[in-house]
Tab-separated table of C-alpha atoms in Angstrom:
chain	number	residue	atom	x	y	z
A	133	MET	CA	-49.612	54.152	-69.965
A	134	ASN	CA	-51.166	51.163	-71.690
A	135	HIS	CA	-51.632	47.803	-69.861
A	136	LEU	CA	-48.571	46.331	-71.466
A	137	LYS	CA	-46.159	48.896	-70.741
A	138	LYS	CA	-47.159	48.773	-66.986
A	139	VAL	CA	-46.499	45.105	-67.154
A	140	PHE	CA	-43.186	45.487	-68.453
A	141	LEU	CA	-42.426	48.072	-65.684
A	142	VAL	CA	-43.301	45.558	-62.934
A	143	VAL	CA	-41.250	42.716	-64.575
A	144	TRP	CA	-38.333	45.169	-64.657
A	145	ILE	CA	-39.047	46.124	-61.085
A	146	CYS	CA	-38.666	42.508	-60.253
A	147	VAL	CA	-35.339	41.989	-62.359
A	148	LEU	CA	-34.045	44.866	-60.250
A	149	SER	CA	-34.792	43.354	-57.225
A	150	GLN	CA	-31.876	40.653	-57.474
A	151	PHE	CA	-28.887	41.118	-55.276
A	152	CYS	CA	-25.955	43.483	-56.431
A	153	ILE	CA	-22.368	43.994	-56.577
A	154	GLY	CA	-20.114	46.692	-57.154
A	155	SER	CA	-19.994	50.433	-55.888
A	156	LYS	CA	-23.212	52.260	-54.933
A	157	ASP	CA	-22.605	55.362	-56.890
A	158	SER	CA	-25.901	55.925	-58.185
A	159	SER	CA	-24.504	58.235	-61.059
A	160	SER	CA	-22.848	54.951	-62.665
A	161	PRO	CA	-24.680	54.336	-65.769
A	162	SER	CA	-24.872	50.725	-64.877
A	163	TYR	CA	-27.299	51.783	-62.292
A	164	LEU	CA	-31.068	52.403	-62.452
A	165	SER	CA	-33.162	53.962	-59.663
A	166	LEU	CA	-36.327	52.343	-58.967
A	167	ALA	CA	-37.835	55.836	-58.712
A	168	GLY	CA	-38.053	55.889	-62.632
A	169	LEU	CA	-39.417	52.601	-63.254
A	170	LEU	CA	-42.294	52.000	-60.859
A	171	THR	CA	-45.836	51.974	-61.906
A	172	SER	CA	-48.237	54.205	-59.876
A	173	SER	CA	-50.034	52.533	-57.093
A	174	SER	CA	-53.475	51.479	-57.035
A	175	SER	CA	-55.974	53.983	-55.657
A	176	GLU	CA	-56.220	52.443	-52.092
A	177	GLU	CA	-52.593	52.292	-51.877
A	178	ALA	CA	-52.008	55.875	-53.117
A	179	GLN	CA	-53.232	57.810	-50.445
A	180	ALA	CA	-50.705	60.324	-49.014
A	181	PRO	CA	-50.119	59.277	-45.307
A	182	THR	CA	-50.641	61.911	-42.503
A	183	SER	CA	-47.712	62.410	-40.075
A	184	ALA	CA	-47.149	64.028	-36.830
A	185	SER	CA	-44.126	64.314	-34.439
A	186	GLY	CA	-43.260	62.186	-31.409
A	187	PRO	CA	-41.864	58.995	-30.387
A	188	PRO	CA	-43.523	55.450	-30.152
A	189	PRO	CA	-45.722	55.225	-27.035
A	190	TYR	CA	-43.503	52.675	-25.680
A	191	GLY	CA	-40.088	50.616	-26.593
A	192	ASN	CA	-36.949	52.068	-27.897
A	193	GLN	CA	-36.507	53.535	-31.318
A	194	PRO	CA	-34.114	51.468	-33.515
A	195	GLN	CA	-30.545	52.436	-33.525
A	196	GLY	CA	-28.962	54.984	-35.902
A	197	THR	CA	-30.233	58.261	-37.303
A	198	THR	CA	-33.342	57.726	-39.310
A	199	PRO	CA	-32.531	59.726	-42.589
A	200	THR	CA	-34.695	62.628	-43.652
A	201	THR	CA	-33.718	62.244	-47.345
A	202	ALA	CA	-33.743	59.438	-49.778
A	203	GLY	CA	-37.540	58.752	-49.396
A	204	VAL	CA	-37.170	57.763	-45.577
A	205	PRO	CA	-38.930	60.714	-43.617
A	206	ALA	CA	-38.385	60.890	-39.980
A	207	SER	CA	-42.026	61.760	-39.386
A	208	VAL	CA	-44.502	59.382	-37.379
A	209	MET	CA	-47.475	58.161	-39.822
A	210	GLU	CA	-50.858	58.225	-38.201
A	211	ASN	CA	-52.630	56.314	-40.433
A	212	PRO	CA	-51.314	52.908	-41.870
A	213	ASN	CA	-49.957	52.968	-45.378
A	214	MET	CA	-48.374	50.385	-47.706
A	215	PHE	CA	-46.725	50.415	-50.913
A	216	ASN	CA	-45.889	47.037	-52.891
A	217	GLY	CA	-41.984	47.002	-53.905
A	218	TYR	CA	-39.931	44.207	-55.251
A	219	GLN	CA	-39.494	40.831	-55.405
A	220	THR	CA	-36.728	38.228	-55.116
A	221	ASN	CA	-37.424	35.112	-56.642
A	222	LEU	CA	-35.553	32.083	-56.446
A	223	ASN	CA	-36.279	31.014	-59.990
A	224	VAL	CA	-35.037	34.171	-61.140
A	225	LEU	CA	-31.772	34.116	-58.696
A	226	ASP	CA	-30.924	30.402	-59.776
A	227	LEU	CA	-31.054	31.602	-63.455
A	228	LEU	CA	-29.568	35.061	-63.268
A	229	GLY	CA	-27.584	35.263	-59.949
A	230	LYS	CA	-24.338	34.033	-61.676
A	231	PHE	CA	-24.143	37.417	-63.203
A	232	TYR	CA	-24.123	38.985	-59.616
A	233	HIS	CA	-21.875	37.054	-57.748
A	234	LYS	CA	-19.793	35.964	-60.792
A	235	ASN	CA	-19.524	32.388	-59.714
A	236	PRO	CA	-20.563	29.679	-62.279
A	237	ASN	CA	-20.534	27.000	-59.632
A	238	PHE	CA	-22.808	28.954	-57.109
A	239	PRO	CA	-24.998	26.039	-55.586
A	240	GLU	CA	-28.505	25.259	-56.625
A	241	VAL	CA	-31.186	26.965	-54.234
A	242	ARG	CA	-34.093	25.063	-53.753
A	243	GLN	CA	-36.568	26.763	-51.242
A	244	ILE	CA	-36.526	29.782	-48.746
A	245	THR	CA	-36.984	27.929	-45.673
A	246	ASP	CA	-36.757	31.218	-43.395
A	247	VAL	CA	-35.399	34.662	-43.317
A	248	SER	CA	-33.748	37.116	-41.287
A	249	VAL	CA	-33.073	40.820	-41.574
A	250	VAL	CA	-30.579	42.541	-39.334
A	251	LYS	CA	-29.158	45.974	-38.931
A	252	LEU	CA	-25.540	44.726	-37.805
A	253	ASN	CA	-23.252	46.805	-35.340
A	254	LYS	CA	-21.194	49.377	-37.017
A	255	ASP	CA	-17.840	47.208	-36.859
A	256	LEU	CA	-19.552	44.278	-38.992
A	257	GLU	CA	-20.997	46.722	-41.576
A	258	LYS	CA	-19.171	47.578	-44.959
A	259	SER	CA	-17.948	51.043	-45.069
A	260	GLU	CA	-20.701	52.269	-47.834
A	261	GLN	CA	-23.511	51.166	-45.656
A	262	LEU	CA	-25.782	53.790	-44.635
A	263	ASP	CA	-28.360	53.890	-41.663
A	264	TRP	CA	-31.199	52.445	-43.614
A	265	ASP	CA	-29.167	49.736	-45.079
A	266	PHE	CA	-29.810	46.163	-43.962
A	267	ASN	CA	-27.988	42.684	-44.135
A	268	GLN	CA	-30.493	39.603	-45.170
A	269	PHE	CA	-29.816	35.828	-44.533
A	270	ILE	CA	-31.715	33.348	-46.086
A	271	LEU	CA	-31.985	29.631	-44.815
A	272	ASP	CA	-32.370	27.098	-47.487
A	273	GLY	CA	-32.862	23.872	-45.170
A	274	LYS	CA	-33.232	21.494	-48.353
A	275	MET	CA	-29.960	22.261	-49.442
A	276	GLY	CA	-28.236	22.921	-46.378
A	277	LEU	CA	-27.541	26.781	-47.425
A	278	ILE	CA	-27.368	30.041	-45.958
A	279	LEU	CA	-27.422	33.070	-48.354
A	280	PHE	CA	-26.294	36.356	-47.130
A	281	THR	CA	-25.796	39.891	-48.615
A	282	ARG	CA	-22.990	42.212	-47.609
A	283	GLY	CA	-24.994	45.261	-47.278
A	284	LEU	CA	-26.845	45.759	-50.567
A	285	GLN	CA	-23.415	44.874	-52.488
A	286	GLN	CA	-22.884	41.244	-52.919
A	287	LEU	CA	-24.742	37.787	-52.488
A	288	ASP	CA	-22.662	34.998	-51.092
A	289	TYR	CA	-23.155	31.830	-49.314
A	290	THR	CA	-21.966	28.942	-46.880
A	291	GLN	CA	-22.970	25.370	-47.175
A	292	ASN	CA	-23.019	22.620	-44.747
A	293	ILE	CA	-24.459	19.072	-44.414
A	294	GLU	CA	-25.587	19.895	-40.832
A	295	LEU	CA	-27.760	22.655	-42.070
A	296	LYS	CA	-29.959	20.257	-44.292
A	297	GLY	CA	-33.409	20.060	-42.430
A	298	ALA	CA	-32.786	23.310	-40.581
A	299	ARG	CA	-35.951	25.034	-39.767
A	300	GLN	CA	-35.208	28.764	-38.769
A	301	ILE	CA	-32.322	31.275	-38.771
A	302	SER	CA	-31.989	34.328	-36.549
A	303	VAL	CA	-29.315	36.904	-36.749
A	304	GLN	CA	-28.364	39.274	-33.992
A	305	VAL	CA	-26.698	42.574	-34.519
A	306	ASN	CA	-23.364	41.414	-33.297
A	307	GLY	CA	-23.570	38.915	-35.983
A	308	LYS	CA	-23.986	35.802	-33.965
A	309	ILE	CA	-26.456	33.322	-35.846
A	310	ALA	CA	-28.960	30.881	-34.245
A	311	ILE	CA	-30.213	27.924	-36.303
A	312	LEU	CA	-33.251	25.843	-35.232
A	313	ASP	CA	-31.632	22.670	-36.827
A	314	ALA	CA	-33.451	19.561	-38.137
A	315	ASN	CA	-33.925	18.092	-34.339
A	316	GLY	CA	-35.497	21.329	-33.064
A	317	ASN	CA	-32.374	22.242	-31.373
A	318	ILE	CA	-30.584	25.568	-31.265
A	319	ASN	CA	-27.167	25.854	-33.131
A	320	LEU	CA	-25.126	28.736	-32.216
A	321	CYS	CA	-22.179	27.595	-34.149
A	322	TYR	CA	-22.214	30.263	-36.888
A	323	SER	CA	-21.483	33.887	-36.900
A	324	PHE	CA	-21.051	36.782	-39.517
A	325	ASP	CA	-17.810	38.805	-39.404
A	326	GLY	CA	-18.987	41.117	-41.919
A	327	ASN	CA	-17.833	39.506	-44.908
A	328	SER	CA	-18.353	35.583	-44.213
A	329	VAL	CA	-20.130	33.464	-42.221
A	330	THR	CA	-17.967	30.762	-40.566
A	331	ARG	CA	-18.478	28.002	-38.315
A	332	ASN	CA	-16.870	27.354	-34.862
A	333	PRO	CA	-15.271	24.016	-35.406
A	334	SER	CA	-15.165	23.281	-31.739
A	335	CYS	CA	-18.915	23.956	-31.194
A	336	ASN	CA	-21.978	21.837	-30.865
A	337	ALA	CA	-25.698	22.766	-30.846
A	338	THR	CA	-27.528	23.218	-27.556
A	339	ALA	CA	-29.858	20.855	-25.996
A	340	LEU	CA	-32.557	23.580	-25.870
A	341	SER	CA	-35.339	22.236	-27.929
A	342	SER	CA	-37.695	25.064	-29.359
A	343	VAL	CA	-40.468	25.703	-32.121
A	344	LYS	CA	-39.658	29.268	-32.759
A	345	ILE	CA	-36.614	31.658	-32.230
A	346	ALA	CA	-35.917	35.400	-32.550
A	347	PRO	CA	-33.351	37.793	-31.616
A	348	HIS	CA	-33.510	39.133	-28.137
A	349	LEU	CA	-32.485	42.566	-26.806
A	350	LYS	CA	-28.785	43.038	-28.265
A	351	ASP	CA	-27.044	39.750	-27.239
A	352	SER	CA	-29.495	36.876	-26.997
A	353	PHE	CA	-32.270	34.734	-28.647
A	354	ILE	CA	-35.867	34.546	-27.467
A	355	SER	CA	-37.553	30.730	-28.164
A	356	PHE	CA	-40.396	28.685	-26.888
A	357	ASP	CA	-40.885	24.909	-27.100
A	358	ALA	CA	-43.626	22.780	-27.904
A	359	SER	CA	-45.011	23.064	-24.426
A	360	GLY	CA	-45.291	26.820	-24.572
A	361	ASN	CA	-42.251	27.333	-22.079
A	362	PHE	CA	-40.272	30.582	-23.236
A	363	SER	CA	-36.474	30.675	-22.728
A	364	SER	CA	-33.594	33.065	-23.616
A	365	ILE	CA	-30.216	31.930	-24.788
A	366	HIS	CA	-27.172	34.236	-24.627
A	367	SER	CA	-25.561	34.184	-28.145
A	368	ILE	CA	-21.982	34.338	-26.952
A	369	THR	CA	-22.147	32.296	-23.518
A	370	SER	CA	-25.026	29.958	-24.469
A	371	GLU	CA	-26.476	30.709	-20.790
A	372	ILE	CA	-30.204	29.673	-20.914
A	373	LYS	CA	-32.807	31.647	-18.794
A	374	THR	CA	-36.601	30.860	-18.403
A	375	LEU	CA	-38.620	33.741	-19.034
A	376	ASP	CA	-41.778	34.054	-17.009
A	377	PHE	CA	-44.272	36.397	-18.637
A	378	ARG	CA	-46.523	36.125	-15.516
A	379	LYS	CA	-49.661	35.128	-17.818
A	380	PRO	CA	-50.672	32.040	-19.436
A	381	LEU	CA	-50.055	32.158	-23.198
A	382	PRO	CA	-51.573	28.881	-24.393
A	383	ASN	CA	-50.730	27.384	-27.976
A	384	PRO	CA	-48.202	30.187	-28.981
A	385	VAL	CA	-47.554	30.133	-32.579
A	386	SER	CA	-44.960	32.836	-33.107
A	387	VAL	CA	-42.873	35.198	-31.120
A	388	SER	CA	-40.824	38.171	-32.661
A	389	THR	CA	-39.281	41.306	-31.332
A	390	GLY	CA	-38.693	44.900	-32.116
A	391	GLU	CA	-35.956	46.389	-29.885
A	392	ASP	CA	-36.995	45.962	-26.527
A	393	VAL	CA	-40.676	44.731	-27.435
A	394	ILE	CA	-41.572	41.052	-27.392
A	395	LEU	CA	-44.685	40.116	-29.617
A	396	ILE	CA	-46.493	36.949	-29.022
A	397	ILE	CA	-49.110	35.211	-31.005
A	398	TYR	CA	-50.649	32.682	-29.331
A	399	ASN	CA	-54.170	30.821	-28.774
A	400	GLY	CA	-53.511	29.258	-32.271
A	401	GLY	CA	-53.188	32.557	-34.072
A	402	SER	CA	-56.205	34.274	-32.653
A	403	SER	CA	-54.505	36.504	-29.968
A	404	ILE	CA	-51.337	38.842	-30.020
A	405	ILE	CA	-49.748	40.305	-26.772
A	406	ALA	CA	-47.024	42.984	-26.421
A	407	PHE	CA	-44.514	43.011	-23.847
A	408	LEU	CA	-41.834	45.725	-22.868
A	409	ASP	CA	-38.626	44.072	-21.874
A	410	THR	CA	-37.169	46.358	-19.117
A	411	GLY	CA	-33.955	44.192	-19.106
A	412	VAL	CA	-33.885	43.847	-15.422
A	413	ASP	CA	-34.143	40.226	-14.016
A	414	SER	CA	-37.138	40.642	-11.531
A	415	ASN	CA	-40.601	39.368	-11.036
A	416	SER	CA	-41.857	42.520	-13.007
A	417	ARG	CA	-39.370	42.555	-15.762
A	418	PHE	CA	-42.201	42.090	-18.481
A	419	GLU	CA	-44.558	44.743	-18.777
A	420	GLU	CA	-47.570	43.968	-20.489
A	421	LYS	CA	-48.122	46.912	-22.902
A	422	ALA	CA	-51.126	45.872	-25.307
A	423	ASN	CA	-53.161	42.826	-26.035
A	424	THR	CA	-56.105	41.703	-28.576
A	425	ASN	CA	-58.169	38.582	-28.794
A	426	LEU	CA	-60.327	37.101	-31.355
A	427	ILE	CA	-59.136	39.468	-34.167
A	428	GLN	CA	-61.818	40.576	-36.346
A	429	ILE	CA	-61.780	42.681	-39.562
A	430	ALA	CA	-63.978	42.805	-42.515
A	431	LYS	CA	-62.899	41.850	-46.016
A	432	ASP	CA	-63.179	45.686	-46.888
A	433	GLY	CA	-61.293	46.617	-43.912
A	434	ASP	CA	-64.354	48.429	-42.438
A	435	LEU	CA	-64.477	47.700	-38.802
A	436	ASN	CA	-68.050	48.394	-38.855
A	437	ASN	CA	-68.490	45.172	-40.776
A	438	LEU	CA	-66.749	42.573	-38.820
A	439	THR	CA	-66.631	39.081	-40.162
A	440	GLN	CA	-65.392	35.834	-38.628
A	441	PRO	CA	-62.145	35.814	-36.516
A	442	LEU	CA	-58.945	36.033	-38.451
A	443	GLN	CA	-55.943	33.768	-37.674
A	444	VAL	CA	-52.485	35.599	-37.855
A	445	THR	CA	-49.282	33.681	-38.114
A	446	SER	CA	-46.485	36.430	-38.032
A	447	ILE	CA	-46.144	40.102	-36.655
A	448	VAL	CA	-43.523	42.713	-36.991
A	449	ARG	CA	-43.231	46.262	-35.070
A	450	SER	CA	-42.710	49.246	-37.118
A	451	PHE	CA	-40.479	51.970	-36.350
A	452	GLU	CA	-43.401	54.163	-34.873
A	453	GLY	CA	-44.704	51.446	-32.760
A	454	ARG	CA	-47.345	50.179	-35.401
A	455	TYR	CA	-47.895	46.582	-36.007
A	456	TYR	CA	-48.394	44.542	-39.264
A	457	ALA	CA	-49.450	40.904	-39.264
A	458	TYR	CA	-49.949	38.434	-41.924
A	459	THR	CA	-53.258	36.563	-42.092
A	460	PRO	CA	-53.560	33.486	-44.091
A	461	THR	CA	-57.428	33.862	-43.840
A	462	LEU	CA	-57.307	36.720	-46.349
A	463	ASN	CA	-53.476	36.070	-47.523
A	464	ALA	CA	-52.836	39.902	-46.933
A	465	LEU	CA	-51.319	42.152	-44.203
A	466	ILE	CA	-53.197	43.910	-41.676
A	467	ALA	CA	-52.243	46.862	-39.308
A	468	PHE	CA	-52.601	47.392	-35.642
A	469	ASP	CA	-52.203	50.754	-33.729
A	470	PRO	CA	-49.736	50.494	-30.585
A	471	THR	CA	-52.322	49.388	-28.419
A	472	LEU	CA	-53.059	46.240	-30.727
A	473	LYS	CA	-56.480	47.791	-32.020
A	474	VAL	CA	-56.860	46.702	-35.469
A	475	GLN	CA	-56.751	49.434	-38.011
A	476	ASN	CA	-58.629	50.012	-41.435
A	477	GLY	CA	-56.636	48.648	-44.424
A	478	ILE	CA	-55.824	45.201	-45.923
A	479	TRP	CA	-53.064	44.832	-48.223
A	480	GLU	CA	-52.913	42.031	-50.501
A	481	PHE	CA	-50.257	41.107	-52.914
A	482	PRO	CA	-50.229	42.132	-56.668
A	483	SER	CA	-50.571	39.425	-59.514
A	484	LEU	CA	-46.960	39.621	-61.322
A	485	PRO	CA	-45.979	38.203	-64.829
A	486	ILE	CA	-44.503	34.738	-64.833
A	487	PRO	CA	-41.856	33.787	-63.599
A	488	PHE	CA	-42.546	36.024	-60.600
A	489	PHE	CA	-45.493	35.114	-58.435
A	490	ARG	CA	-48.304	36.350	-56.244
A	491	MET	CA	-47.426	35.788	-52.798
A	492	LYS	CA	-49.224	32.972	-50.957
A	493	ASN	CA	-48.566	30.321	-48.101
A	494	VAL	CA	-46.445	33.060	-46.337
A	495	LYS	CA	-44.081	31.482	-43.960
A	496	GLY	CA	-43.444	34.852	-42.345
A	497	LEU	CA	-42.435	38.746	-41.845
A	498	GLN	CA	-39.124	40.406	-41.093
A	499	MET	CA	-38.968	44.153	-40.780
A	500	HIS	CA	-36.106	46.655	-40.868
A	501	PRO	CA	-37.580	49.503	-38.984
A	502	ASN	CA	-35.038	52.241	-40.251
A	503	SER	CA	-35.782	51.548	-43.809
A	504	ARG	CA	-39.683	50.833	-43.092
A	505	LEU	CA	-39.339	47.808	-45.391
A	506	ILE	CA	-41.310	44.739	-44.542
A	507	HIS	CA	-39.983	41.368	-46.058
A	508	VAL	CA	-42.845	38.835	-46.823
A	509	TYR	CA	-41.449	35.487	-47.479
A	510	SER	CA	-42.851	32.298	-48.993
A	511	ALA	CA	-40.913	29.080	-49.978
A	512	ILE	CA	-40.068	30.649	-53.386
A	513	ALA	CA	-39.933	34.379	-53.014
A	514	ILE	CA	-39.659	37.517	-50.906
A	515	HIS	CA	-42.051	40.219	-51.493
A	516	THR	CA	-40.941	43.743	-50.096
A	517	MET	CA	-43.296	46.458	-49.023
A	518	SER	CA	-42.709	49.772	-47.734
A	519	GLU	CA	-44.664	52.290	-45.736
A	520	THR	CA	-43.293	55.059	-48.043
A	521	ASP	CA	-43.641	55.352	-51.568
A	522	MET	CA	-41.204	53.138	-53.340
A	523	SER	CA	-40.928	55.491	-56.212
A	524	GLU	CA	-39.051	57.666	-53.684
A	525	ARG	CA	-36.896	54.977	-52.461
A	526	TYR	CA	-33.106	56.274	-53.767
A	527	ASP	CA	-31.770	53.727	-51.258
A	528	LEU	CA	-33.161	51.053	-53.046
A	529	THR	CA	-31.135	51.562	-56.318
A	530	ARG	CA	-29.662	48.398	-57.778
A	531	TYR	CA	-26.859	47.477	-59.713
A	532	VAL	CA	-27.771	46.123	-63.270
A	533	PRO	CA	-25.506	43.767	-64.848
A	534	THR	CA	-25.112	44.208	-68.632
A	535	PRO	CA	-26.760	40.999	-69.495
A	536	LEU	CA	-30.059	42.198	-67.788
A	537	GLN	CA	-29.492	45.422	-69.317
A	538	ILE	CA	-29.828	43.803	-72.838
A	539	VAL	CA	-32.777	41.992	-71.689
A	540	LEU	CA	-34.510	45.190	-70.936
A	541	THR	CA	-33.940	46.545	-74.327
A	542	THR	CA	-34.895	42.984	-75.676
A	543	ILE	CA	-38.343	43.041	-73.713
A	544	ALA	CA	-38.639	46.872	-74.560
A	545	SER	CA	-39.193	46.461	-78.329
A	546	ASP	CA	-41.897	43.706	-77.549
A	547	VAL	CA	-43.567	46.016	-75.243
A	548	ASN	CA	-43.492	48.853	-77.664
A	549	GLU	CA	-45.131	46.237	-80.412
A	550	GLN	CA	-47.554	45.029	-77.996
A	551	THR	CA	-46.258	41.524	-78.513
A	552	PHE	CA	-45.193	40.583	-74.804
A	553	ASP	CA	-47.458	38.158	-73.270
A	554	PRO	CA	-47.384	38.460	-69.256
A	555	ARG	CA	-48.692	35.076	-69.090
A	556	LYS	CA	-45.536	33.720	-70.856
A	557	ASP	CA	-42.569	33.024	-68.856
A	558	LEU	CA	-40.330	36.249	-69.607
A	559	PHE	CA	-36.911	33.820	-69.804
A	560	GLN	CA	-38.802	31.545	-72.473
A	561	TYR	CA	-38.687	34.441	-75.001
A	562	SER	CA	-36.465	33.160	-77.922
A	563	ASN	CA	-34.605	36.319	-78.032
A	564	VAL	CA	-33.939	36.682	-74.242
A	565	LYS	CA	-33.069	33.007	-74.036
A	566	GLN	CA	-30.288	33.986	-76.610
A	567	VAL	CA	-29.061	36.862	-74.864
A	568	LEU	CA	-28.661	34.613	-71.665
A	569	GLN	CA	-26.917	31.954	-73.524
A	570	ASN	CA	-24.599	34.181	-75.001
A	571	SER	CA	-23.752	35.802	-71.468
A	572	PHE	CA	-23.423	32.198	-70.085
A	573	ASN	CA	-20.879	31.403	-72.742
A	574	ASN	CA	-18.840	34.420	-71.949
A	575	LEU	CA	-19.050	34.103	-68.183
């Protein structure tokens, strides 16, 4: 396959990344499986993972049955492996989103302020959602918007002036939403009922001032303030509890959770610690399970060639208990084993044709453990990576509206004639612009 055709496939994968509506019947001619469109991975990414049986060394596994079909094996990978997936890009969503949600008045989206990915309780899921399906919530603090998916079916939104300037969003499995507002206070007034995001009109933001928030166990949110004090706030009662880890954690920069495991990045990003939360209120509630300081890894991933200490700003826990962290030092993901020992392997972000972008200035990571997907997000895009080969991910089939199918055909001719220029904005091609204009006129 020549270079232009490979570029074309990458472009179309990106188009397929947008949110979808309609049934999930993969036999429909309106559906294209990613399996048949993905380019092959680079040699360093294409190594087959080794696997073994057994649970993570500590912490609960995610709820639900992990599928052994549709490209999501139940095996435990001994060596880290990461495959580049699809990208949700605000520029493309702003231009093409109308064809998915069929609402010509859908509001303008300016930025991705924060992202929350959650596997909701069964009573909040759509009937067609499977064990590896997830819901995604995107906060746009500039426009005061929350964009949200209904499974993998539809993109919708809620907008409120009080959401302008909001800094972070976190969603619990019970549908309760925590918003870190413009004043740094936690707003628990919003919730997702399985169909829409609504606001309790008699609710006010709490007085709990925070820097970062994350889901905590099944019914609370964890946060820390500017002084490094950690708290838990109940999603229903708003009861606040002070959390004592019985260990100094100076200058924390991030907190994240994976079931009953709490991960804290501190010392300005040079140290990581993992606690197991037993859930029992006592002096020994939090069990320290792993920690690392002065994180070092060589540019080539060889631990025998250590270089300067790295900074990490976000970390997630995988299904097997492995960790993946983002380091702005390398603008890449690195992996840690369950003991937080750094593992060989650096995963950088691919260069994509315009209007898609190489990920940089990453704001954070979210992981959906059952699906083995890591969502890496910046202010303009969400790039998805997978622990399993994306070409086998039948669960990522996307609905493709008719206008985009026409675009596919239009660009295909340019690729075949080798006139497609990946440096030129895909949507600035005159024939593509005409297709879109005709579609807009008929919307």
